[in-house]
Short mmCIF file of C-alpha atoms in Angstrom, two decimals:
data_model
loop_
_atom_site.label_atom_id
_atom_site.label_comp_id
_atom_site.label_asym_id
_atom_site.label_seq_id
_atom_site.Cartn_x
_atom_site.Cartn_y
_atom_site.Cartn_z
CA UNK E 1251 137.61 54.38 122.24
CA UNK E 1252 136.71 50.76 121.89
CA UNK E 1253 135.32 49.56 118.50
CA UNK E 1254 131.99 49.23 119.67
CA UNK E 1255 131.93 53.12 120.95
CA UNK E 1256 133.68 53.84 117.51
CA UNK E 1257 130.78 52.17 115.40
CA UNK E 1258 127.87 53.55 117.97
CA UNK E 1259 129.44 57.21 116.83
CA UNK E 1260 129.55 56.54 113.10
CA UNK E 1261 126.14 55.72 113.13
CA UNK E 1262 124.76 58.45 115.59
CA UNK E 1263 126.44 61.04 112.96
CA UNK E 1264 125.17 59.13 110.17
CA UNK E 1265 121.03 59.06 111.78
CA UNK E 1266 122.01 62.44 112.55
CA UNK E 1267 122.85 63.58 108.89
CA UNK E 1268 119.89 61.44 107.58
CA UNK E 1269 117.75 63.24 109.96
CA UNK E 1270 118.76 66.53 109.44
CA UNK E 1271 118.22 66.02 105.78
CA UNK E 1272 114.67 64.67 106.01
CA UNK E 1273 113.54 67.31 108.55
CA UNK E 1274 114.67 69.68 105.97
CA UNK E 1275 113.08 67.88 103.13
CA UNK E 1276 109.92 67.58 104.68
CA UNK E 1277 109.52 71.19 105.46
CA UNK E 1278 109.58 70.70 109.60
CA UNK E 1279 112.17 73.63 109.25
CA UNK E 1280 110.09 75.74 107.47
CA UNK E 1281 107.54 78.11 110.06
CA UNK E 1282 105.85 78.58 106.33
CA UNK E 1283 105.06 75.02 106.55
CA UNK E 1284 104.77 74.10 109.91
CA UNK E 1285 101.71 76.68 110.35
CA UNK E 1286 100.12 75.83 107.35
CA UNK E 1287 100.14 71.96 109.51
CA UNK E 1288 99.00 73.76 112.09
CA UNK E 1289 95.79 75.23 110.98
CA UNK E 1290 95.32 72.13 108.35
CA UNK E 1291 95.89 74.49 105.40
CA UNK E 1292 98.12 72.14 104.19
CA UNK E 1293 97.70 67.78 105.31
CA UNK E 1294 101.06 67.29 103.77
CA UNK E 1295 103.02 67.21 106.77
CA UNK E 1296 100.41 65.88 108.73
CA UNK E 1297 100.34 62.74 106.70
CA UNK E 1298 104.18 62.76 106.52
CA UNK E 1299 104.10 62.71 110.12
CA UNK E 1300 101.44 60.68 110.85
CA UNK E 1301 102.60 58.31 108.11
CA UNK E 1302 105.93 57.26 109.69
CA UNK E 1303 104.16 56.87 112.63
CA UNK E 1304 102.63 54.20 111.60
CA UNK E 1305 105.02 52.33 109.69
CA UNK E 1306 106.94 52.62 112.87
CA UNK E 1307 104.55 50.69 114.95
CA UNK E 1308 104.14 47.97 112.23
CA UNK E 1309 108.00 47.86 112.82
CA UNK E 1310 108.11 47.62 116.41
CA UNK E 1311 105.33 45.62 116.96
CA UNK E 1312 104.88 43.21 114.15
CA UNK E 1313 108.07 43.28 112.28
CA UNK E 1314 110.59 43.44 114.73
CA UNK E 1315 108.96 42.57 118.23
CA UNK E 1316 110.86 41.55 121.02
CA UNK E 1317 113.41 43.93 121.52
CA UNK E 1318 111.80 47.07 120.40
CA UNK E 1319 109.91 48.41 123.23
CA UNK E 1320 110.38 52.21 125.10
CA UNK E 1321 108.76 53.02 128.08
CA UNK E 1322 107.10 56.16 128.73
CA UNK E 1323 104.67 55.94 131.73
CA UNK E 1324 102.34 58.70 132.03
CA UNK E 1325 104.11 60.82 135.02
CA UNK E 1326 103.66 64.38 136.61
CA UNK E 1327 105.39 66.32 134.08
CA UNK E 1328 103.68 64.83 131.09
CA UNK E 1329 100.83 67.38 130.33
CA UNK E 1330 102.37 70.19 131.67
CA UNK E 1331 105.32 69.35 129.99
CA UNK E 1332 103.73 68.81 126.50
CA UNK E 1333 101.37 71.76 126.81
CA UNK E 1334 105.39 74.11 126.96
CA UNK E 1335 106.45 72.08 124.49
CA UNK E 1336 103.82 72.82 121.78
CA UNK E 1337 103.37 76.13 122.68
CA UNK E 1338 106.95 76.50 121.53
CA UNK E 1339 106.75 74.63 118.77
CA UNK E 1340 104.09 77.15 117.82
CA UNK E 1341 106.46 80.06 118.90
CA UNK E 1342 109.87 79.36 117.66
CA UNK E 1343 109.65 76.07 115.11
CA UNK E 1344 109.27 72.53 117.43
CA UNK E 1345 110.94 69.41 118.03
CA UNK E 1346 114.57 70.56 119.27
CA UNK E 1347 116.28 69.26 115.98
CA UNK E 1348 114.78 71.41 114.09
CA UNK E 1349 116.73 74.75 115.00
CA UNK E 1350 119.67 72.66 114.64
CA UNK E 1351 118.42 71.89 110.74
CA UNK E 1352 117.97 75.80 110.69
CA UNK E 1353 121.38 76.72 111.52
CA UNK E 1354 122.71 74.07 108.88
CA UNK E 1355 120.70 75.68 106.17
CA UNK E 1356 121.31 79.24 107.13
CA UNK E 1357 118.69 80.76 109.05
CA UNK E 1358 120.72 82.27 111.93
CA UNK E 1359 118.05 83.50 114.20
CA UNK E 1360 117.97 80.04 115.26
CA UNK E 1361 120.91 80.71 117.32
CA UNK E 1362 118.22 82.59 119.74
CA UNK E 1363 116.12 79.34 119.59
CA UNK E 1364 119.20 76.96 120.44
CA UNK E 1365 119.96 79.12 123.57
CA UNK E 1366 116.85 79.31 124.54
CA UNK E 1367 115.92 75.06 124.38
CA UNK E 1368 119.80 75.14 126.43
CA UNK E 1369 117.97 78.29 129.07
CA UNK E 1370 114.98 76.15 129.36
CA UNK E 1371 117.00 73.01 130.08
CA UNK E 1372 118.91 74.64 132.84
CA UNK E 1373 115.75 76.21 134.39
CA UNK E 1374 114.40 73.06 134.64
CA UNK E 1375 117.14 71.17 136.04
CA UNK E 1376 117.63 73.85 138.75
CA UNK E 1377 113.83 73.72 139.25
CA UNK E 1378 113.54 70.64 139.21
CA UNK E 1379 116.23 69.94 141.78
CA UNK E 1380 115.82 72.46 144.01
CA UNK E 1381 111.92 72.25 144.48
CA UNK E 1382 109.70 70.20 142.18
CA UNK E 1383 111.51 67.05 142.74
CA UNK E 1384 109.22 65.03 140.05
CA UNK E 1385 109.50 61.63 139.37
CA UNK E 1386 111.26 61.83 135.58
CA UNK E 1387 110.87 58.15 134.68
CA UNK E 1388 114.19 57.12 134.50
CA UNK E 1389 117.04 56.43 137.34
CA UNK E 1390 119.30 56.23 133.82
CA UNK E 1391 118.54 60.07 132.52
CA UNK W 1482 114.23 65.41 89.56
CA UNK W 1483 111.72 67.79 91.69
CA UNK W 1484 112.17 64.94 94.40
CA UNK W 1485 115.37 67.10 94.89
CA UNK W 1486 114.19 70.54 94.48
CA UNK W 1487 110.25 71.09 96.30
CA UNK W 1488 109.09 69.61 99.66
CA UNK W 1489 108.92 65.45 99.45
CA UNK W 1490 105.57 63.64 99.45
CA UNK W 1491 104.24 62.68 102.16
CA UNK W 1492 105.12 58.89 101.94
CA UNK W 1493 108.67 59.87 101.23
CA UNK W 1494 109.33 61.70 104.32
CA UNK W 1495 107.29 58.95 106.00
CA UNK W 1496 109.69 56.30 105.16
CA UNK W 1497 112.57 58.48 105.78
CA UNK W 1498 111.40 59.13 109.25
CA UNK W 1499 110.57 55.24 109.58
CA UNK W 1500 113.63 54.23 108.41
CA UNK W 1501 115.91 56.77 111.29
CA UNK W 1502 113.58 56.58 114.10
CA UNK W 1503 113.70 52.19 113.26
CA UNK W 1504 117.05 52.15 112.12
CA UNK W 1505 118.38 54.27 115.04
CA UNK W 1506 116.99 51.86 117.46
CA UNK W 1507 117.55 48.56 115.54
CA UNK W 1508 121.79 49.01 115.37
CA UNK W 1509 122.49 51.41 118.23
CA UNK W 1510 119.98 50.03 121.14
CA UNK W 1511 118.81 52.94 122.40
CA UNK W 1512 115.71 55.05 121.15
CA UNK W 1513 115.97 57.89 118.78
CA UNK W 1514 114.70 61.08 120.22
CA UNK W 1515 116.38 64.81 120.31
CA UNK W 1516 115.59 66.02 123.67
CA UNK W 1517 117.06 63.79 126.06
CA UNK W 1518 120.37 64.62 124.08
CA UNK W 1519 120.47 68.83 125.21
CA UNK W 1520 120.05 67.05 128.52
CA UNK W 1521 122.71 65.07 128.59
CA UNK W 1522 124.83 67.38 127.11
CA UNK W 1523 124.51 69.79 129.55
CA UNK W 1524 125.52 67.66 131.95
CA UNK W 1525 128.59 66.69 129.98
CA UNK W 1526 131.29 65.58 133.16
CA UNK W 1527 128.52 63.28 134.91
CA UNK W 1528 127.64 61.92 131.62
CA UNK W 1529 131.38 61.05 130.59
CA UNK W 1530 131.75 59.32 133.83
CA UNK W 1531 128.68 57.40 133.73
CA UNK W 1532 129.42 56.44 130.36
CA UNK W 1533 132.84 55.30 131.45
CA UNK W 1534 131.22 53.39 134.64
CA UNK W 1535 128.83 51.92 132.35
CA UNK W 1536 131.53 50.89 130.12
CA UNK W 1537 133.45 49.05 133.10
CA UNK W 1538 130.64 47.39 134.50
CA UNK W 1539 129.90 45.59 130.79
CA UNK W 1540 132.76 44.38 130.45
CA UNK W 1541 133.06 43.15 134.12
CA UNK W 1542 129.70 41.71 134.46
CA UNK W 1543 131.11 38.80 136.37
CA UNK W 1544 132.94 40.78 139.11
CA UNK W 1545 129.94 42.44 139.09
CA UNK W 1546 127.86 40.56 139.98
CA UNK W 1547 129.94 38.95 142.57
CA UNK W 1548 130.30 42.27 144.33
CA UNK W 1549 126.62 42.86 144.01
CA UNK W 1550 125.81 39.89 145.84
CA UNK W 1551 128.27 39.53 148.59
CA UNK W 1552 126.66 43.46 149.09
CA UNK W 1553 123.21 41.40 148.90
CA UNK W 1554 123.69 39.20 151.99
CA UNK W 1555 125.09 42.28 153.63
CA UNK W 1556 122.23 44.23 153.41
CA UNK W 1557 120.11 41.48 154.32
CA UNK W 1558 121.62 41.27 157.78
CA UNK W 1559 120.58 44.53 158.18
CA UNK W 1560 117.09 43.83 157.96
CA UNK W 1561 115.02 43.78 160.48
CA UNK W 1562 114.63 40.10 161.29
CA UNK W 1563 111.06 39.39 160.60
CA UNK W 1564 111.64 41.28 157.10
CA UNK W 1565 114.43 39.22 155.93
CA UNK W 1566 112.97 35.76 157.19
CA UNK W 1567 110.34 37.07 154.76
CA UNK W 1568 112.46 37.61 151.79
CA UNK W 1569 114.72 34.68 152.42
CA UNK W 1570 111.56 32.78 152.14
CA UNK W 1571 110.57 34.56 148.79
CA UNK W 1572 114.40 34.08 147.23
CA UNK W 1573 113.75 30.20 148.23
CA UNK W 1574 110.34 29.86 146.26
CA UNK W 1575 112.15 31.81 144.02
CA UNK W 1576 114.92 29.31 143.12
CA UNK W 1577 112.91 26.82 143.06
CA UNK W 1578 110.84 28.19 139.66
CA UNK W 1579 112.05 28.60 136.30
CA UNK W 1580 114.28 31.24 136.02
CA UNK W 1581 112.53 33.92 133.72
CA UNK W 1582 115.50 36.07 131.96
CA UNK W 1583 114.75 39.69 130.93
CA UNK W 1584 116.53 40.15 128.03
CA UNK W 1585 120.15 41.74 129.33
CA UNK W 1586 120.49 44.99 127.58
CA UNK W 1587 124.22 45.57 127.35
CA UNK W 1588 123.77 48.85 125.88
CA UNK W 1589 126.22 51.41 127.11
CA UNK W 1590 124.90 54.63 127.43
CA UNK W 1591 126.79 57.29 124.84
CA UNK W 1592 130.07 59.38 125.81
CA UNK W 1593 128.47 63.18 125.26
CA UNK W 1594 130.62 63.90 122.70
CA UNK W 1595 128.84 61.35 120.62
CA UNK W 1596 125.75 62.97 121.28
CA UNK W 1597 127.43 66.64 120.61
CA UNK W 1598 128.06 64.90 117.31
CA UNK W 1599 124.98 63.78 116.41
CA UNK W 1600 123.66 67.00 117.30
CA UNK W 1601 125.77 68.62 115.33
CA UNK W 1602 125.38 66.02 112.26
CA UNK W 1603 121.64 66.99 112.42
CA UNK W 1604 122.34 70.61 111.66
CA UNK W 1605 124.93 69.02 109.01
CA UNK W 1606 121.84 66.97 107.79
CA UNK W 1607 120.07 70.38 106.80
CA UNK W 1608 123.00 71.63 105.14
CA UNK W 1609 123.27 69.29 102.69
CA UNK W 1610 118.97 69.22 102.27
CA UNK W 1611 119.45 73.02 101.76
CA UNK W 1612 122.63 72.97 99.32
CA UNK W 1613 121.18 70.40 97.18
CA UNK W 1614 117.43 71.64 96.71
CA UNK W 1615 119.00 74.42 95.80
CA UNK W 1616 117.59 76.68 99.06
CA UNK W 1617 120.84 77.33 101.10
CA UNK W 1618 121.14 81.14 101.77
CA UNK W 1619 122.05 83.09 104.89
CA UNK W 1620 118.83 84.23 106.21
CA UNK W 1621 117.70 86.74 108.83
CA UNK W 1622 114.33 86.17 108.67
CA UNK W 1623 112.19 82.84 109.47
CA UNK W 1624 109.80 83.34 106.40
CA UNK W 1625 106.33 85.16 105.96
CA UNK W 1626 104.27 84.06 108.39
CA UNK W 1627 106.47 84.30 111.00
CA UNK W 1628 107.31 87.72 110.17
CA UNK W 1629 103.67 88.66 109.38
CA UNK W 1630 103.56 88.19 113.35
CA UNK W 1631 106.47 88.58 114.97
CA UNK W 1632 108.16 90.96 112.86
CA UNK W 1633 111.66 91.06 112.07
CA UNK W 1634 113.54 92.81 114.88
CA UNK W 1635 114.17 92.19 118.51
CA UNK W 1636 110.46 91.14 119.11
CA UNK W 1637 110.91 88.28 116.70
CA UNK W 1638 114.39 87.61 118.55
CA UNK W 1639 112.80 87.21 121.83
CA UNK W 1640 109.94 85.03 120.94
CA UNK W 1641 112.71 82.77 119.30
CA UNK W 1642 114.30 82.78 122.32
CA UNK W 1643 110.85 82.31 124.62
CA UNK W 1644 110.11 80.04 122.47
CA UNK W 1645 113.01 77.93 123.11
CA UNK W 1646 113.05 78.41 126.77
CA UNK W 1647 108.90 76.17 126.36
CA UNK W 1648 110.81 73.87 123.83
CA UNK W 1649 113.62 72.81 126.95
CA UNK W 1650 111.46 73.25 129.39
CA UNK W 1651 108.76 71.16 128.09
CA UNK W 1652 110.75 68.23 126.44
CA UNK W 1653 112.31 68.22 129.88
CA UNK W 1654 109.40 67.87 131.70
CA UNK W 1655 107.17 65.76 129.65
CA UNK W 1656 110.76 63.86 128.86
CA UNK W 1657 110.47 63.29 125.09
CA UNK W 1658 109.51 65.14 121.67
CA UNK W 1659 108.08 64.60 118.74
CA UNK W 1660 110.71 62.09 117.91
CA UNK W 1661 111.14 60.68 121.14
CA UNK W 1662 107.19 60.66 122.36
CA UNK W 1663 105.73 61.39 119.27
CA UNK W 1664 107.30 58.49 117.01
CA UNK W 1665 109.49 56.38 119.31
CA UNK W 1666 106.61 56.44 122.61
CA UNK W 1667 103.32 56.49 120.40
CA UNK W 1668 104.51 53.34 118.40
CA UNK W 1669 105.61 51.64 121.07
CA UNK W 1670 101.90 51.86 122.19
CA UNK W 1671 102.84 54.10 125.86
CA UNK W 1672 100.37 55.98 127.61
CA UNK W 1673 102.70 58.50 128.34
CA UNK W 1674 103.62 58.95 124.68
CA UNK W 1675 100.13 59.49 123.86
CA UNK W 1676 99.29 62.02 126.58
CA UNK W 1677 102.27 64.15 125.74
CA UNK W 1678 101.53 63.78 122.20
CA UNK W 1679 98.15 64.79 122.18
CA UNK W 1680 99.19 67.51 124.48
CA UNK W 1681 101.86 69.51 121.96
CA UNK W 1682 99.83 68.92 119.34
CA UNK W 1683 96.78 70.39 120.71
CA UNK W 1684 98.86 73.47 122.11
CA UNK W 1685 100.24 73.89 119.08
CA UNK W 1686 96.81 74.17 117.05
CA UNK W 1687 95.37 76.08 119.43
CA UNK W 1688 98.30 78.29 119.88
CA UNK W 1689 98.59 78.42 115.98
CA UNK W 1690 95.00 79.64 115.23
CA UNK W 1691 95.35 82.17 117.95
CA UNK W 1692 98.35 84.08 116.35
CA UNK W 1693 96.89 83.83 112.86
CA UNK W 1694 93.66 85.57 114.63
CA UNK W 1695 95.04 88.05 116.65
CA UNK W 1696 98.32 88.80 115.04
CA UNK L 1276 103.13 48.28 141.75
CA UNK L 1277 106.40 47.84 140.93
CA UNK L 1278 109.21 50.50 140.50
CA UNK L 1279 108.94 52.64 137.93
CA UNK L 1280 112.02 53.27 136.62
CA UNK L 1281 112.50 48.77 136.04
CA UNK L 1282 112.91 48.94 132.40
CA UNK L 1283 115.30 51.85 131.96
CA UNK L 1284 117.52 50.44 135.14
CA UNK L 1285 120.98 49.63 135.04
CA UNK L 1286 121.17 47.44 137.65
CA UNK L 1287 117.79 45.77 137.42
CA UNK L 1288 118.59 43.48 134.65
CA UNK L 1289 121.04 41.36 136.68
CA UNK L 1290 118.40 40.87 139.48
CA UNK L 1291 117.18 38.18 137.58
CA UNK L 1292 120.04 36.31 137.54
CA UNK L 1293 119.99 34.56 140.48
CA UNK L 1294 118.78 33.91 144.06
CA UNK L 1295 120.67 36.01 145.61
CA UNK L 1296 120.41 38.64 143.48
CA UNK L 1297 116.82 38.84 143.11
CA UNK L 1298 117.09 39.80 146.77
CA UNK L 1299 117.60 43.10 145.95
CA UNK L 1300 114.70 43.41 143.76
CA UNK L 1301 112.49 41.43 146.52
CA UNK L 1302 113.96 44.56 148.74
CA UNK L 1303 113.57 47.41 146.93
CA UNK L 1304 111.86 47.03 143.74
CA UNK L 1305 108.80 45.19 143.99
CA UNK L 1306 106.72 47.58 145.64
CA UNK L 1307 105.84 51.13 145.29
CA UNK L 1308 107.10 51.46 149.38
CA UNK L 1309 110.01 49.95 149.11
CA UNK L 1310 110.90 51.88 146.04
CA UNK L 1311 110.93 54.94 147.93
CA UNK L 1312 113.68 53.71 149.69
CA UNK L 1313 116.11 53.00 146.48
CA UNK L 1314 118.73 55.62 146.64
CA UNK L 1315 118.71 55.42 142.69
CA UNK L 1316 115.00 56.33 142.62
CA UNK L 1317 115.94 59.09 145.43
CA UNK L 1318 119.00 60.57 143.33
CA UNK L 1319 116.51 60.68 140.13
CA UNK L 1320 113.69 62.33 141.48
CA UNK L 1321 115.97 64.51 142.70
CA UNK L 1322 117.26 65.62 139.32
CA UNK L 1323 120.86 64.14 139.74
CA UNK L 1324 122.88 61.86 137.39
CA UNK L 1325 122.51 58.62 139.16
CA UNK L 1326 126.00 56.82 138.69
CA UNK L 1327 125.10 53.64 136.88
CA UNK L 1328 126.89 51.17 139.62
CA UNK L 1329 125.19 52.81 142.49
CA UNK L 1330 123.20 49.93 144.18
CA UNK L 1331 119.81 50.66 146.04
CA UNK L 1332 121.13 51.00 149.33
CA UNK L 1333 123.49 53.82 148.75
CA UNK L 1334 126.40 51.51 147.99
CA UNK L 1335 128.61 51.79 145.13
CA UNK L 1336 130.12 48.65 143.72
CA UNK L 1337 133.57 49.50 143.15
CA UNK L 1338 134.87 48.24 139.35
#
């Protein structure tokens, strides 16, 4: 492994530990919490969520401009795709870090969770491949 | 310090958020997001040797190039000849402007096992959230509410499972999560990013208020 | 409408570069049509891992 590969995994594991950690903090891994979001019982979250989202654009687009840019065109999977995605959220706890922050703090049922994001990823690849054939976004996925 | 024992403010988990989903981008080059990662994972040989051929062509950008466009001209004499006298005319008005560079992103794409690790280091994260708020426990239940409607045997199992089957299927298809479209997309002002956003989110109330009323 | 898939592309970047080079983007990546014809685009709709030194005519550049 070069040096540069070297440093890149440091830092993925230490984002990854940071993550992990504030996900946890937050409450993200808590269905408790999450539902109480969810039906605006509670705005904490919310305005946790909603709060890095805007620091984040001040980043990207004032702070640090030029190179921070992602693209994400609209394509056909999009609403579909989001639609599956929150209704799981709702089902079995969202974003697909957070069963991984489960497992770390010892809720094991998220093992079903884990294998199921891994089933759906499969499906969709065969699916995808043998008949949808959707434009994805990316030629670098 | 209840900073270390209850749930954080809002505007702390805000800035820790801002500061991985900024950070993440700023020193490794590539956005932060969750999904993409099961992806690539799962397609762990093509994404070692892509990594690899990435790798090579970085640190050969020269040859590369060379190769590319001796395989240029080539193709061009395939063209049909009223097609290439047109692009032959367009790569002359071309060199004749100011060359406009694109930033050249030489960021090489991550060997899976990186992204295994980072995976991995995320469930490590909540480990440590867990051990030092004092909440780490074996658990066989996902709280309350969840029991309140799924119950706690195989019924609960399944919907964790089902439920995981929308999560891959749908950060698949939409291509991004709440980290990935929801942070990373939305504040990089995409359409996409807001349309998938708005999407889960919506689903997710809706879906919400319906078990809470029916369950 | 251009391509796409330009700013997640591999190769696109060093289209710039030069004359010659921007060839290939004056062949393949300027249009919507003659995007269709990238293999790269082809491979990804399809669902496969494009190989990052695959060039839009179905050649690879060998490294």
């Amino acid at each position: 492994m070069s040096d540069n590969t070297r440093n890149a995994f440091a830092l993925k594991i230490a984002f990854g530990v940071l993550l992990g950690f504030s996900l946890s903090r937050i409450g993200f891994s808590s269905y408790d919490e999450l539902h109480k979001m969810f039906v605006f019982a509670d705005w904490r979250m919310f305005f946790t969520f909603a709060g890095a989202l805007v620091l984040t654009t001040l980043m990207f687009q004032v702070v640090l401009r030029r190179r921070f840019k992602v693209s994400r065109p609209i394509h056909k999977g999009t609403v579909l795709g989001g639609i599956l995605f929150g209704l799981g959220w709702a089902l079995a706890g969202g974003c697909p870090s957070i069963p991984l922050v489960q497992l770390g703090e010892g809720k094991v049922l998220a093992l079903f969770t884990v294998t199921g994001i891994v089933a759906g990823v499969l499906v969709f690849r065969f699916v995808q491949r043998r008949y949808l054939r959707w434009d994805v976004g990316s030629c670098s996925v | 310090m209840s900073l270390m024992l209850e749930y954080w403010p809002w505007w702390v988990g805000a800035l820790a958020l801002t500061a991985v989903a900024v950070g993440y981008f700023y020193s490794l080059g590539l956005p932060c997001g969750v999904s993409g990662v099961f992806g690539r994972i799962v397609d762990w040989r093509e994404e070692a040797k892509a990594h690899q051929t990435e790798l090579a062509m970085a640190r050969n950008a020269g040859r590369l190039q060379e190769q590319m466009m001796a395989e240029a001209l080539a193709a061009l004499q395939d063209l049909p000849e009223e097609e290439r006298r047109q692009i032959e005319a367009e790569m002359r008005a071309a060199q004749a402007e100011e060359s406009t560079s694109t930033e050249a992103s030489t960021v090489v794409r991550p060997h899976p096992a990186a992204q295994l690790a980072f995976l991995l280091a995320i469930a490590a994260g909540g480990l440590l959230a867990a051990l030092s708020s004092g909440r780490w426990q074996i658990a066989t239940t996902m709280g309350e509410t969840y029991t309140s409607f799924f119950g706690s045997g195989p019924v609960a199992w399944l919907v964790l499972f089902a439920g995981g089957m929308c999560v891959g299927i749908g950060t698949q298809m939409a291509g991004g999560c709440t980290l990935g479209h929801g942070i990373t997309g939305n504040s990089s002002l995409q359409l996409g990013s807001f349309t998938a956003t708005a999407a889960f989110f919506g689903t997710a109330v809706v879906a919400s208020f319906l078990f809470m009323v029916l369950l | 409408m251009a391509c796409s898939h330009i700013p997640t592309c591999p190769l696109f970047q060093h289209f710039q570069s030069n004359a010659t080079l921007r060839s290939w983007k004056l062949m393949y990546c300027d249009s919507d049509r003659r995007s269709q014809n990238c293999e790269r685009f082809k491979r990804s709709e399809k669902g496969e891992t494009v190989p990052p030194n695959l060039l839009p005519n179905g050649k690879t550049i060998m490294l």
